[in-house]
Amino acid sequence: MDHSASDTETDDYKQPLLHRKEENAEKAPAWCSARYGLAVLACYGFFVAYALRVNLSVAMVDMLNTTGSSNASQSVCPRHSSPPKPKHNHTASVYDWDSETQGWILGSFFYGYIVTQIPGGYLARKYGAKWLLGFGILGTVIFTLLTPVAADLGAGYLIAVRVLEGIGEGVTFPAMHAMWASWAPPLERSRLLTISYTGAQLGTVVALPLSGMICFYLDWTYVFYLFGAVGLVWFVLWAALVTNTPSTHPRISERERLYITASLKHELSPTSDYIPWRSIFTSLPLWAIVVAHFSYNWTFYTLLTLLPTYMNDILGFSIKQNGMLSALPYLGCWVLALMGGQLADYLRETCLFRTVAVRKAFTLIGMVGPAVFLVAAGYTNCDYILAVAFLTISSSLGGLSASGFNINHLDIAPSYAGILLGITNSFATIPGMVGPVIARSLTKSNTIEEWRTVFYISAAINLFGAAFFSLFGKGTVQPWAVQRTHSQ
């Protein structure tokens, strides 16, 4: 791959340094370790966060009053035979919301989510990430349990509750990034972070089909009650088992504690008071992550919120089939993200590939691949198998970017990783706010041609993000991110 000379110099200089640092302390085994325990609990936390985020996408199909509308069971493609719903349980309300209102309801979460990104990173760095992340997800859980009440009160109330859920969940990724800055040895970053964050895909994979089944056999209100209960269990475990740093963990082995602290000795800034805001906002490698993150999320959020609608309105699947099929792309994404994390660290640690080369390669495959298959999906017409296959391949390849731009914040400024993620995720939340609204306004007539336009827009944005990150991304700690004595 082609990289700038400065990249080569800094990376070639730093890579052996990285290895020497980690060899100072004996490597602690992964099995039953505190750091991998944290990764598993974080995975469960993101599972909860995303399950609560996406369940509305499926429930929405059942919340709408379709009996009076002309296209009650109409879809562009012939409908698949749907087993009759058990009638006895279906007492939940239905609502007359037009497609624009639906777009606003589905997008409203992100209006709250964007508000707490940068504050989340800042507060996690200053006061510790454990309780910030814990209470953030707990808040989302509580408002999820209130969703059926809010929907009954009116669309405005439901939008308000979703905004509040977003405010709670906005701190999760910046807080987790800040926590990993103290917990993740540099050469285990891809592994530990992909285990943590793939909880998001796993939550989507489980929540989509399960929400469909719950809607089918019970009614849509139980979607929110059952997932809310799962979230409460997570909070109890998180509060009891997690600490902010290895040095305060009561059950960590001395060997593991020394291994983690020795490996991070030269990477972290010694003070938590000073934050170089000007250097952060003028850092081109950071803006490379911003553009990649924004671009990737445009496709991700458009599909996340509207895939069940596409499956129902175009491909003609029932809500029971819908959840299963809508989950397939995220199952692939989860598998490839986990495998990609293992491969990325193997390439860096064993094959001695430069970090920047690994991050750019994974970003390119994880963004160009999805763009190609997303456009292809628009041309499958009513070939259901091909449509679902292309959407699945598109989303699966996107999972590789989890070891690309997605964790690059920790490469360029581990001390400020939470703040950096807050900044990039703020920009990357905009697609969640406007993507579904634009997509719904472009698909008023629900034709295949209209959806094709939605897919084209997403693909073009993805390609631009991949190109920008390939040109300007970096793989080493930036001079402004470390103590002056350690800067180059």
Coordinates of C-alpha atoms in Angstrom, one line a residue:
M1 CA 0.0 0.0 0.0
D2 CA 1.0 3.5 -0.7
H3 CA 1.8 5.8 2.3
S4 CA 3.4 9.1 2.9
A5 CA 7.1 9.2 3.9
S6 CA 6.3 10.8 7.3
D7 CA 4.0 7.8 8.1
T8 CA 6.8 5.4 7.2
E9 CA 9.3 7.2 9.4
T10 CA 7.2 7.5 12.5
D11 CA 5.7 4.1 12.2
D12 CA 9.0 2.3 11.5
Y13 CA 10.4 4.2 14.5
K14 CA 7.6 3.4 16.8
Q15 CA 6.8 -0.2 16.0
P16 CA 9.9 -1.8 17.5
L17 CA 9.5 0.6 20.5
L18 CA 6.0 -0.7 21.0
H19 CA 7.3 -4.3 21.2
R20 CA 10.2 -3.3 23.5
K21 CA 7.8 -1.6 25.9
E22 CA 5.5 -4.6 26.1
E23 CA 8.4 -7.0 26.6
N24 CA 9.5 -5.2 29.7
A25 CA 6.7 -6.9 31.7
E26 CA 5.8 -10.5 31.1
K27 CA 2.7 -10.9 29.0
A28 CA -0.2 -11.9 31.2
P29 CA -2.4 -14.7 29.8
A30 CA -5.8 -13.7 28.4
W31 CA -7.8 -16.6 29.9
C32 CA -9.7 -15.5 33.1
S33 CA -7.9 -12.1 33.0
A34 CA -9.5 -8.9 34.3
R35 CA -9.0 -7.1 31.0
Y36 CA -10.9 -9.8 29.0
G37 CA -13.5 -9.9 31.8
L38 CA -14.0 -6.2 31.2
A39 CA -14.3 -6.8 27.4
V40 CA -17.0 -9.5 28.0
L41 CA -19.0 -7.2 30.3
A42 CA -18.6 -4.3 27.9
C43 CA -19.8 -6.6 25.1
Y44 CA -23.0 -7.3 27.2
G45 CA -23.4 -3.5 27.8
F46 CA -23.3 -2.7 24.1
F47 CA -25.6 -5.7 23.4
V48 CA -28.1 -4.0 25.7
A49 CA -27.5 -0.5 24.3
Y50 CA -28.1 -1.6 20.7
A51 CA -31.0 -4.0 21.5
L52 CA -32.8 -1.0 23.0
R53 CA -31.8 1.2 20.1
V54 CA -33.1 -1.1 17.3
N55 CA -36.2 -2.8 18.8
L56 CA -38.3 0.2 17.8
S57 CA -37.4 -0.4 14.1
V58 CA -39.2 -3.8 14.2
A59 CA -42.0 -2.8 16.6
M60 CA -42.8 0.2 14.4
V61 CA -44.1 -2.2 11.7
D62 CA -46.6 -3.5 14.2
M63 CA -47.4 -0.1 15.8
L64 CA -49.0 1.3 12.6
N65 CA -52.6 1.2 11.9
T66 CA -52.7 -0.6 8.5
T67 CA -56.3 -1.6 8.5
G68 CA -57.6 1.6 7.1
S69 CA -54.8 2.3 4.6
S70 CA -55.0 1.2 1.0
N71 CA -51.6 -0.6 1.1
A72 CA -52.4 -2.7 4.2
S73 CA -50.7 -5.8 3.0
Q74 CA -49.4 -4.4 -0.3
S75 CA -45.7 -4.6 -1.1
V76 CA -43.9 -4.1 -4.3
C77 CA -42.9 -7.7 -4.6
P78 CA -45.4 -10.5 -4.0
R79 CA -46.0 -11.0 -0.3
H80 CA -44.7 -14.2 1.4
S81 CA -47.3 -16.4 3.0
S82 CA -47.6 -15.3 6.7
P83 CA -49.0 -17.6 9.3
P84 CA -52.1 -16.1 11.0
K85 CA -51.3 -14.1 14.1
P86 CA -52.5 -15.5 17.4
K87 CA -55.4 -13.1 18.1
H88 CA -55.9 -13.5 21.8
N89 CA -52.9 -11.5 23.0
H90 CA -53.0 -8.5 20.6
T91 CA -54.4 -5.7 22.7
A92 CA -51.7 -3.1 22.1
S93 CA -52.7 0.2 20.5
V94 CA -51.9 1.1 16.9
Y95 CA -51.3 4.6 15.5
D96 CA -51.9 6.6 12.3
W97 CA -48.4 8.0 11.6
D98 CA -47.4 8.9 8.1
S99 CA -44.0 8.0 6.6
E100 CA -42.6 11.4 7.6
T101 CA -43.6 11.0 11.2
Q102 CA -42.2 7.5 11.2
G103 CA -38.9 9.0 9.9
W104 CA -38.8 11.5 12.7
I105 CA -39.6 8.9 15.4
L106 CA -36.9 6.6 14.2
G107 CA -34.3 9.4 13.8
S108 CA -35.2 11.2 17.1
F109 CA -32.9 9.0 19.2
F110 CA -29.9 10.5 17.5
Y111 CA -30.8 14.1 18.5
G112 CA -30.2 13.2 22.1
Y113 CA -27.2 10.9 21.3
I114 CA -25.2 13.7 19.6
V115 CA -25.5 16.0 22.7
T116 CA -23.5 13.8 25.1
Q117 CA -20.7 12.6 22.9
I118 CA -18.0 15.2 23.7
P119 CA -19.1 15.7 27.3
G120 CA -19.1 11.9 27.7
G121 CA -15.4 11.7 26.6
Y122 CA -14.4 14.7 28.8
L123 CA -16.3 13.5 31.9
A124 CA -14.9 9.9 31.5
R125 CA -11.4 11.2 31.3
K126 CA -11.8 13.5 34.3
Y127 CA -14.0 11.4 36.7
G128 CA -13.7 7.8 35.4
A129 CA -15.8 5.9 32.9
K130 CA -17.4 3.2 35.1
W131 CA -20.4 5.1 36.5
L132 CA -20.8 7.4 33.6
L133 CA -21.3 4.4 31.2
G134 CA -23.3 2.5 33.8
F135 CA -25.8 5.3 34.5
G136 CA -25.9 6.2 30.8
I137 CA -27.2 2.7 29.8
L138 CA -29.4 2.5 32.9
G139 CA -31.1 5.8 31.8
T140 CA -31.7 4.3 28.4
V141 CA -33.2 1.2 30.0
I142 CA -35.6 3.3 32.1
F143 CA -36.9 5.3 29.2
T144 CA -37.2 2.1 27.1
L145 CA -39.6 0.8 29.8
L146 CA -41.6 4.0 29.4
T147 CA -41.9 3.7 25.6
P148 CA -45.4 2.2 25.4
V149 CA -46.8 4.9 27.7
A150 CA -45.2 7.6 25.6
A151 CA -46.6 6.2 22.3
D152 CA -50.1 6.2 23.8
L153 CA -49.7 9.8 24.8
G154 CA -48.7 10.8 21.2
A155 CA -45.9 10.9 18.6
G156 CA -44.4 14.0 20.3
Y157 CA -44.0 12.2 23.6
L158 CA -42.5 9.1 21.9
I159 CA -40.0 11.4 20.1
A160 CA -39.1 13.0 23.5
V161 CA -38.5 9.7 25.2
R162 CA -36.3 8.5 22.3
V163 CA -34.3 11.8 22.5
L164 CA -33.8 11.1 26.3
E165 CA -32.7 7.5 25.5
G166 CA -30.2 8.9 23.1
I167 CA -28.8 11.3 25.7
G168 CA -28.2 8.4 28.1
E169 CA -26.6 6.2 25.4
G170 CA -24.5 9.0 24.0
V171 CA -21.8 8.6 26.7
T172 CA -21.3 4.9 26.1
F173 CA -18.7 4.8 23.3
P174 CA -16.6 7.8 24.5
A175 CA -16.6 6.4 28.1
M176 CA -15.6 2.9 26.9
H177 CA -12.8 4.3 24.8
A178 CA -11.6 6.3 27.8
M179 CA -11.7 3.1 29.9
W180 CA -9.7 1.1 27.3
A181 CA -7.0 3.8 27.3
S182 CA -6.2 2.6 30.9
W183 CA -6.9 -1.1 30.3
A184 CA -5.8 -2.2 26.8
P185 CA -2.1 -3.0 26.0
P186 CA -1.3 -1.5 22.6
L187 CA -0.8 -4.8 20.8
E188 CA -4.1 -6.2 22.2
R189 CA -6.3 -3.2 21.3
S190 CA -7.9 -4.6 18.1
R191 CA -8.9 -7.8 20.0
L192 CA -10.2 -6.2 23.2
L193 CA -12.0 -3.4 21.5
T194 CA -13.7 -5.6 18.9
I195 CA -14.9 -8.0 21.6
S196 CA -16.4 -5.0 23.4
Y197 CA -18.0 -3.2 20.5
T198 CA -19.2 -6.2 18.6
G199 CA -21.8 -6.4 21.5
A200 CA -23.5 -3.7 19.4
Q201 CA -23.8 -6.1 16.4
L202 CA -24.8 -9.0 18.6
G203 CA -27.5 -6.9 20.2
T204 CA -28.8 -6.0 16.8
V205 CA -28.7 -9.7 15.7
V206 CA -30.6 -10.9 18.7
A207 CA -33.0 -7.9 19.0
L208 CA -34.3 -7.9 15.4
P209 CA -35.6 -11.5 15.2
L210 CA -36.6 -11.6 18.8
S211 CA -38.5 -8.3 18.5
G212 CA -40.3 -9.9 15.5
M213 CA -41.2 -13.0 17.5
I214 CA -42.4 -11.0 20.5
C215 CA -44.6 -8.8 18.3
F216 CA -45.9 -11.9 16.6
Y217 CA -46.7 -14.0 19.7
L218 CA -47.4 -11.3 22.3
D219 CA -47.6 -7.7 21.2
W220 CA -45.2 -4.8 20.5
T221 CA -45.2 -3.4 24.1
Y222 CA -43.4 -6.5 25.4
V223 CA -40.5 -5.8 23.1
F224 CA -39.7 -2.8 25.3
Y225 CA -40.5 -4.5 28.7
L226 CA -38.4 -7.7 28.1
F227 CA -35.3 -5.9 26.7
G228 CA -35.5 -3.3 29.5
A229 CA -35.4 -6.2 32.1
V230 CA -32.2 -7.6 30.4
G231 CA -30.6 -4.1 30.7
L232 CA -31.3 -3.9 34.4
V233 CA -29.4 -7.2 35.0
W234 CA -26.4 -5.8 33.1
F235 CA -26.3 -2.7 35.3
V236 CA -26.1 -4.8 38.5
L237 CA -23.2 -6.9 37.1
W238 CA -21.4 -3.8 35.8
A239 CA -21.7 -2.0 39.1
A240 CA -20.4 -5.0 41.1
L241 CA -17.6 -6.2 38.9
V242 CA -15.9 -3.3 37.0
T243 CA -13.3 -0.7 38.1
N244 CA -11.9 2.3 36.2
T245 CA -8.3 1.2 36.2
P246 CA -6.2 -2.0 36.7
S247 CA -4.6 -0.5 39.8
T248 CA -8.0 -0.2 41.6
H249 CA -9.3 -3.7 40.5
P250 CA -9.6 -6.0 43.6
R251 CA -9.3 -9.3 41.8
I252 CA -6.6 -8.6 39.1
S253 CA -3.3 -10.6 39.3
E254 CA -0.2 -8.6 40.0
R255 CA 1.3 -10.0 36.8
E256 CA -1.5 -8.7 34.7
R257 CA -1.5 -5.3 36.4
L258 CA 2.2 -4.9 35.8
Y259 CA 1.9 -6.0 32.2
I260 CA -0.9 -3.5 31.4
T261 CA 0.7 -0.5 33.2
A262 CA 4.2 -1.2 31.7
S263 CA 2.8 -1.5 28.2
L264 CA 1.0 1.9 28.5
K265 CA 3.8 3.8 30.3
H266 CA 5.0 5.9 27.4
E267 CA 1.6 6.3 25.7
L268 CA -0.5 8.1 28.3
S269 CA -0.3 11.8 29.3
P270 CA 0.6 12.2 33.0
T271 CA -2.1 14.7 33.8
S272 CA -5.9 14.6 33.4
D273 CA -6.3 18.4 33.8
Y274 CA -4.7 19.7 30.6
I275 CA -6.5 19.0 27.3
P276 CA -4.9 20.3 24.1
W277 CA -8.2 21.3 22.5
R278 CA -6.5 23.4 19.7
S279 CA -4.1 20.6 18.7
I280 CA -7.0 18.1 18.8
F281 CA -9.3 20.1 16.5
T282 CA -6.5 20.9 14.1
S283 CA -5.2 17.3 13.8
L284 CA -5.6 16.0 10.3
P285 CA -5.4 12.3 11.3
L286 CA -8.4 13.0 13.6
W287 CA -10.4 14.6 10.7
A288 CA -9.6 11.5 8.7
I289 CA -11.3 9.4 11.3
V290 CA -14.2 11.9 11.4
V291 CA -14.9 11.7 7.7
A292 CA -14.6 7.9 7.7
H293 CA -16.8 7.5 10.7
F294 CA -19.5 9.9 9.3
S295 CA -19.4 8.0 5.9
Y296 CA -19.6 4.5 7.4
N297 CA -22.5 5.5 9.7
W298 CA -24.6 6.9 6.9
T299 CA -24.9 3.4 5.5
F300 CA -25.0 1.7 8.8
Y301 CA -27.8 3.9 10.3
T302 CA -29.9 4.0 7.1
L303 CA -30.0 0.2 7.1
L304 CA -30.3 -0.1 10.8
T305 CA -33.5 2.0 11.0
L306 CA -35.1 1.2 7.6
L307 CA -34.2 -2.4 6.8
P308 CA -37.3 -3.8 8.4
T309 CA -39.4 -1.3 6.5
Y310 CA -37.7 -2.3 3.2
M311 CA -38.2 -6.0 4.0
N312 CA -41.9 -5.3 4.6
D313 CA -42.8 -2.7 1.9
I314 CA -40.6 -3.9 -1.0
L315 CA -39.7 -7.6 -0.4
G316 CA -43.1 -8.5 1.2
F317 CA -41.9 -10.3 4.3
S318 CA -44.1 -10.6 7.4
I319 CA -43.0 -9.3 10.8
K320 CA -42.0 -12.8 11.9
Q321 CA -39.8 -13.4 8.9
N322 CA -38.8 -9.8 8.8
G323 CA -36.8 -9.8 12.1
M324 CA -34.9 -12.9 11.2
L325 CA -33.9 -11.6 7.8
S326 CA -33.1 -8.1 9.0
A327 CA -30.7 -9.6 11.5
L328 CA -28.6 -11.5 9.0
P329 CA -26.5 -8.5 7.8
Y330 CA -25.6 -7.8 11.5
L331 CA -24.8 -11.4 12.2
G332 CA -22.3 -11.3 9.4
C333 CA -21.0 -8.0 10.6
W334 CA -20.5 -9.4 14.1
V335 CA -18.6 -12.4 12.8
L336 CA -16.3 -10.4 10.5
A337 CA -15.6 -7.8 13.2
L338 CA -14.5 -10.4 15.7
M339 CA -12.3 -12.2 13.2
G340 CA -11.0 -8.9 11.9
G341 CA -9.9 -7.9 15.4
Q342 CA -7.9 -11.1 15.8
L343 CA -6.4 -10.8 12.3
A344 CA -5.4 -7.1 12.7
D345 CA -3.5 -7.7 15.9
Y346 CA -1.9 -10.9 14.5
L347 CA -0.6 -8.8 11.5
R348 CA 0.7 -6.1 13.8
E349 CA 2.2 -8.3 16.5
T350 CA 3.4 -11.4 14.6
C351 CA 3.9 -10.2 11.0
L352 CA 5.2 -6.8 12.2
F353 CA 2.9 -4.9 9.8
R354 CA 2.8 -1.2 10.5
T355 CA -0.3 -0.1 12.4
V356 CA -1.2 2.5 9.8
A357 CA -1.1 0.0 7.0
V358 CA -3.4 -2.4 8.9
R359 CA -5.9 0.4 9.8
K360 CA -6.1 1.7 6.2
A361 CA -6.4 -1.8 4.7
F362 CA -9.3 -2.8 7.0
T363 CA -11.0 0.6 6.5
L364 CA -10.8 0.3 2.7
I365 CA -12.2 -3.3 2.6
G366 CA -14.8 -2.4 5.3
M367 CA -16.1 0.6 3.3
V368 CA -15.6 0.0 -0.4
G369 CA -17.0 -3.6 -0.1
P370 CA -20.3 -2.5 1.5
A371 CA -20.8 0.3 -1.1
V372 CA -20.5 -2.2 -4.0
F373 CA -22.9 -4.8 -2.6
L374 CA -25.4 -2.1 -1.4
V375 CA -25.7 -0.8 -5.0
A376 CA -26.0 -4.3 -6.3
A377 CA -28.8 -5.0 -3.8
G378 CA -30.9 -2.3 -5.5
Y379 CA -30.8 -4.2 -8.8
T380 CA -32.0 -7.5 -7.5
N381 CA -35.6 -6.5 -8.0
C382 CA -37.8 -9.2 -6.5
D383 CA -35.1 -11.9 -6.2
Y384 CA -35.4 -12.2 -2.5
I385 CA -32.5 -14.6 -1.9
L386 CA -30.1 -12.3 -3.9
A387 CA -31.4 -9.1 -2.2
V388 CA -30.9 -10.5 1.3
A389 CA -27.5 -12.1 0.3
F390 CA -26.2 -8.8 -1.1
L391 CA -27.4 -6.8 1.9
T392 CA -25.8 -9.4 4.2
I393 CA -22.4 -9.3 2.4
S394 CA -22.5 -5.5 2.4
S395 CA -23.0 -5.2 6.1
S396 CA -20.7 -8.1 6.9
L397 CA -17.7 -6.5 5.1
G398 CA -18.5 -3.3 7.1
G399 CA -17.5 -5.3 10.2
L400 CA -13.9 -5.2 9.1
S401 CA -13.8 -1.4 9.6
A402 CA -14.1 -2.1 13.4
S403 CA -10.3 -2.8 13.2
G404 CA -9.8 0.2 10.9
F405 CA -10.7 3.8 11.5
N406 CA -13.1 2.8 14.4
I407 CA -10.3 2.2 17.0
N408 CA -7.7 4.5 15.4
H409 CA -8.3 7.1 18.1
L410 CA -6.4 4.9 20.6
D411 CA -3.5 4.7 18.1
I412 CA -3.1 8.5 17.7
A413 CA -3.9 9.8 21.2
P414 CA -4.7 7.1 23.8
S415 CA -4.8 9.7 26.7
Y416 CA -7.6 11.6 24.9
A417 CA -9.3 8.6 23.1
G418 CA -12.6 9.2 24.9
I419 CA -12.7 12.9 23.8
L420 CA -11.6 12.0 20.3
L421 CA -14.3 9.4 20.0
G422 CA -16.8 11.9 21.3
I423 CA -15.8 14.3 18.5
T424 CA -15.9 11.7 15.7
N425 CA -19.1 10.2 17.0
S426 CA -20.7 13.6 17.2
F427 CA -20.2 14.0 13.4
A428 CA -21.0 10.3 12.9
T429 CA -24.4 10.7 14.6
I430 CA -25.6 13.2 12.0
P431 CA -26.4 10.4 9.5
G432 CA -28.6 8.8 12.1
M433 CA -30.5 12.0 12.5
V434 CA -30.9 12.9 8.8
G435 CA -30.3 9.6 7.0
P436 CA -33.7 7.9 7.9
V437 CA -35.6 11.2 7.3
I438 CA -34.0 11.7 3.9
A439 CA -34.5 8.1 3.0
R440 CA -38.2 8.1 4.0
S441 CA -38.7 11.4 2.0
L442 CA -37.1 9.8 -1.0
T443 CA -39.2 6.6 -0.8
K444 CA -42.7 8.2 -0.5
S445 CA -44.1 5.9 -3.3
N446 CA -42.1 2.9 -2.0
T447 CA -40.8 1.9 -5.5
I448 CA -37.6 -0.1 -6.1
E449 CA -36.2 2.8 -8.1
E450 CA -36.6 5.1 -5.1
W451 CA -34.8 2.7 -2.8
R452 CA -32.1 2.4 -5.4
T453 CA -31.5 6.1 -5.0
V454 CA -31.1 5.7 -1.2
F455 CA -28.6 2.9 -1.8
Y456 CA -26.6 5.0 -4.3
I457 CA -26.3 7.9 -1.9
S458 CA -25.1 5.7 0.9
A459 CA -22.5 4.0 -1.4
A460 CA -21.1 7.3 -2.7
I461 CA -20.7 8.7 0.8
N462 CA -18.9 5.4 1.8
L463 CA -16.4 5.6 -1.0
F464 CA -15.6 9.2 -0.2
G465 CA -14.9 8.3 3.4
A466 CA -12.7 5.4 2.5
A467 CA -10.6 7.5 0.1
F468 CA -10.2 10.4 2.7
F469 CA -9.0 8.1 5.5
S470 CA -6.6 6.3 3.1
L471 CA -5.0 9.6 2.3
F472 CA -4.8 11.3 5.7
G473 CA -5.0 8.5 8.4
K474 CA -2.0 7.9 10.7
G475 CA -1.1 5.0 13.0
T476 CA 1.1 6.4 15.7
V477 CA 0.7 8.5 18.9
Q478 CA 0.6 12.2 17.8
P479 CA 3.2 14.6 19.4
W480 CA 0.5 16.7 21.1
A481 CA -1.0 13.6 22.8
V482 CA 2.0 12.7 25.1
Q483 CA 4.0 14.4 27.7
R484 CA 6.5 16.8 26.1
T485 CA 9.5 14.7 27.1
H486 CA 8.2 11.8 25.1
S487 CA 7.1 13.8 22.0
Q488 CA 9.3 13.7 18.9

